[in-house]
Amino acid sequence: MQATKHSHHKAKRAGYAAAQNLLTVISLHRASKLPSKVTSQFLREGYVPSGDVFPVIQSLRDLHLIDDSDNVTEAFNELAHVSDNEYPEILKALLKREYSDIFARIN
């Protein structure tokens, strides 16, 4: 069987966590209230509804804010420590970079 040019690339899918839940986790980190390992147990402790925990964790992984072991990445630390004035633009740039294929289709 001959390989197609797309066979080596994993298709990127857009995260599907509710924006408010994702922003809650980012806000926790900006307030220095997020542990270095983001566990489902921690998120369920009043921050994210139980049924939404997996989508939030997956979205954080997709955005490279946590790694595959759920540890906070340097990129997430950087996002957490930018000024309030810089934060919206940096978050917007992160989303556009990670979901560039989506933005390319709508522009």
mmCIF file of C-alpha atoms in Angstrom:
data_model
loop_
_atom_site.group_PDB
_atom_site.id
_atom_site.type_symbol
_atom_site.label_atom_id
_atom_site.label_comp_id
_atom_site.label_asym_id
_atom_site.label_seq_id
_atom_site.Cartn_x
_atom_site.Cartn_y
_atom_site.Cartn_z
ATOM 1 C CA MET A 1 0.000 0.000 0.000
ATOM 2 C CA GLN A 2 1.347 3.370 -0.951
ATOM 3 C CA ALA A 3 1.460 6.095 1.702
ATOM 4 C CA THR A 4 -0.320 9.319 0.985
ATOM 5 C CA LYS A 5 1.299 12.616 1.757
ATOM 6 C CA HIS A 6 -1.005 13.029 4.764
ATOM 7 C CA SER A 7 -0.458 9.609 6.302
ATOM 8 C CA HIS A 8 2.345 10.704 8.639
ATOM 9 C CA HIS A 9 0.524 13.724 10.018
ATOM 10 C CA LYS A 10 -1.872 13.429 12.879
ATOM 11 C CA ALA A 11 -4.916 15.530 12.113
ATOM 12 C CA LYS A 12 -5.207 18.425 14.501
ATOM 13 C CA ARG A 13 -8.613 18.874 15.990
ATOM 14 C CA ALA A 14 -9.916 21.961 17.675
ATOM 15 C CA GLY A 15 -10.336 21.731 21.426
ATOM 16 C CA TYR A 16 -13.866 21.371 22.607
ATOM 17 C CA ALA A 17 -13.784 22.593 26.191
ATOM 18 C CA ALA A 18 -16.190 25.357 27.131
ATOM 19 C CA ALA A 19 -14.301 28.636 26.901
ATOM 20 C CA GLN A 20 -15.322 29.644 30.425
ATOM 21 C CA ASN A 21 -13.845 26.474 31.906
ATOM 22 C CA LEU A 22 -10.581 26.925 30.041
ATOM 23 C CA LEU A 23 -10.388 30.580 31.060
ATOM 24 C CA THR A 24 -11.042 29.568 34.676
ATOM 25 C CA VAL A 25 -7.973 27.324 34.645
ATOM 26 C CA ILE A 26 -5.847 30.022 32.993
ATOM 27 C CA SER A 27 -7.059 32.535 35.595
ATOM 28 C CA LEU A 28 -6.138 30.137 38.394
ATOM 29 C CA HIS A 29 -2.602 29.951 37.046
ATOM 30 C CA ARG A 30 -2.414 33.720 36.637
ATOM 31 C CA ALA A 31 -3.420 33.999 40.320
ATOM 32 C CA SER A 32 -0.746 31.406 41.302
ATOM 33 C CA LYS A 33 -3.417 28.950 42.468
ATOM 34 C CA LEU A 34 -2.744 26.165 39.980
ATOM 35 C CA PRO A 35 -0.511 23.247 40.992
ATOM 36 C CA SER A 36 2.408 22.312 38.751
ATOM 37 C CA LYS A 37 0.505 19.144 37.767
ATOM 38 C CA VAL A 38 -3.079 19.749 36.613
ATOM 39 C CA THR A 39 -5.065 16.748 37.819
ATOM 40 C CA SER A 40 -8.691 15.932 37.207
ATOM 41 C CA GLN A 41 -9.143 15.740 40.980
ATOM 42 C CA PHE A 42 -7.901 19.315 41.409
ATOM 43 C CA LEU A 43 -10.141 20.624 38.631
ATOM 44 C CA ARG A 44 -13.199 18.882 40.123
ATOM 45 C CA GLU A 45 -12.638 20.645 43.457
ATOM 46 C CA GLY A 46 -14.995 23.463 42.582
ATOM 47 C CA TYR A 47 -13.294 24.845 39.486
ATOM 48 C CA VAL A 48 -14.592 22.781 36.552
ATOM 49 C CA PRO A 49 -17.796 20.720 36.403
ATOM 50 C CA SER A 50 -17.016 17.011 36.624
ATOM 51 C CA GLY A 51 -18.259 16.232 33.100
ATOM 52 C CA ASP A 52 -16.070 18.965 31.613
ATOM 53 C CA VAL A 53 -12.748 17.992 33.208
ATOM 54 C CA PHE A 54 -11.489 15.759 30.377
ATOM 55 C CA PRO A 55 -12.232 18.305 27.618
ATOM 56 C CA VAL A 56 -10.431 20.994 29.624
ATOM 57 C CA ILE A 57 -7.371 18.798 30.156
ATOM 58 C CA GLN A 58 -7.347 17.828 26.473
ATOM 59 C CA SER A 59 -7.641 21.454 25.385
ATOM 60 C CA LEU A 60 -4.780 22.442 27.707
ATOM 61 C CA ARG A 61 -2.698 19.691 26.078
ATOM 62 C CA ASP A 62 -3.702 20.767 22.565
ATOM 63 C CA LEU A 63 -2.631 24.316 23.389
ATOM 64 C CA HIS A 64 0.658 23.037 24.844
ATOM 65 C CA LEU A 65 -0.176 24.568 28.212
ATOM 66 C CA ILE A 66 0.276 21.198 29.900
ATOM 67 C CA ASP A 67 2.290 18.237 28.675
ATOM 68 C CA ASP A 68 1.115 14.652 28.171
ATOM 69 C CA SER A 69 1.762 13.978 31.881
ATOM 70 C CA ASP A 70 -0.407 17.006 32.789
ATOM 71 C CA ASN A 71 2.507 19.101 34.036
ATOM 72 C CA VAL A 72 2.324 22.846 33.444
ATOM 73 C CA THR A 73 4.588 23.860 30.548
ATOM 74 C CA GLU A 74 6.942 26.803 30.315
ATOM 75 C CA ALA A 75 4.566 28.348 27.757
ATOM 76 C CA PHE A 76 1.749 28.242 30.346
ATOM 77 C CA ASN A 77 4.036 29.769 32.970
ATOM 78 C CA GLU A 78 4.895 32.564 30.559
ATOM 79 C CA LEU A 79 1.215 33.191 29.780
ATOM 80 C CA ALA A 80 0.428 33.251 33.501
ATOM 81 C CA HIS A 81 2.996 35.936 34.216
ATOM 82 C CA VAL A 82 2.429 38.465 31.441
ATOM 83 C CA SER A 83 0.915 41.814 32.360
ATOM 84 C CA ASP A 84 -2.840 42.317 32.274
ATOM 85 C CA ASN A 85 -2.331 44.601 29.272
ATOM 86 C CA GLU A 86 -0.327 41.963 27.353
ATOM 87 C CA TYR A 87 -2.492 38.968 28.296
ATOM 88 C CA PRO A 88 -5.334 39.335 25.738
ATOM 89 C CA GLU A 89 -2.963 39.721 22.799
ATOM 90 C CA ILE A 90 -0.697 36.879 23.899
ATOM 91 C CA LEU A 91 -3.657 34.536 24.432
ATOM 92 C CA LYS A 92 -5.052 35.538 21.044
ATOM 93 C CA ALA A 93 -1.686 34.853 19.379
ATOM 94 C CA LEU A 94 -1.471 31.454 21.103
ATOM 95 C CA LEU A 95 -4.931 30.465 19.871
ATOM 96 C CA LYS A 96 -4.217 31.682 16.346
ATOM 97 C CA ARG A 97 -0.921 29.780 16.258
ATOM 98 C CA GLU A 98 -2.356 26.521 17.577
ATOM 99 C CA TYR A 99 -5.476 26.671 15.413
ATOM 100 C CA SER A 100 -3.929 28.336 12.364
ATOM 101 C CA ASP A 101 -5.585 25.822 10.053
ATOM 102 C CA ILE A 102 -9.014 26.967 11.270
ATOM 103 C CA PHE A 103 -8.161 30.658 11.021
ATOM 104 C CA ALA A 104 -6.776 30.104 7.510
ATOM 105 C CA ARG A 105 -10.139 28.716 6.419
ATOM 106 C CA ILE A 106 -12.182 31.608 7.754
ATOM 107 C CA ASN A 107 -9.949 34.464 6.591
#
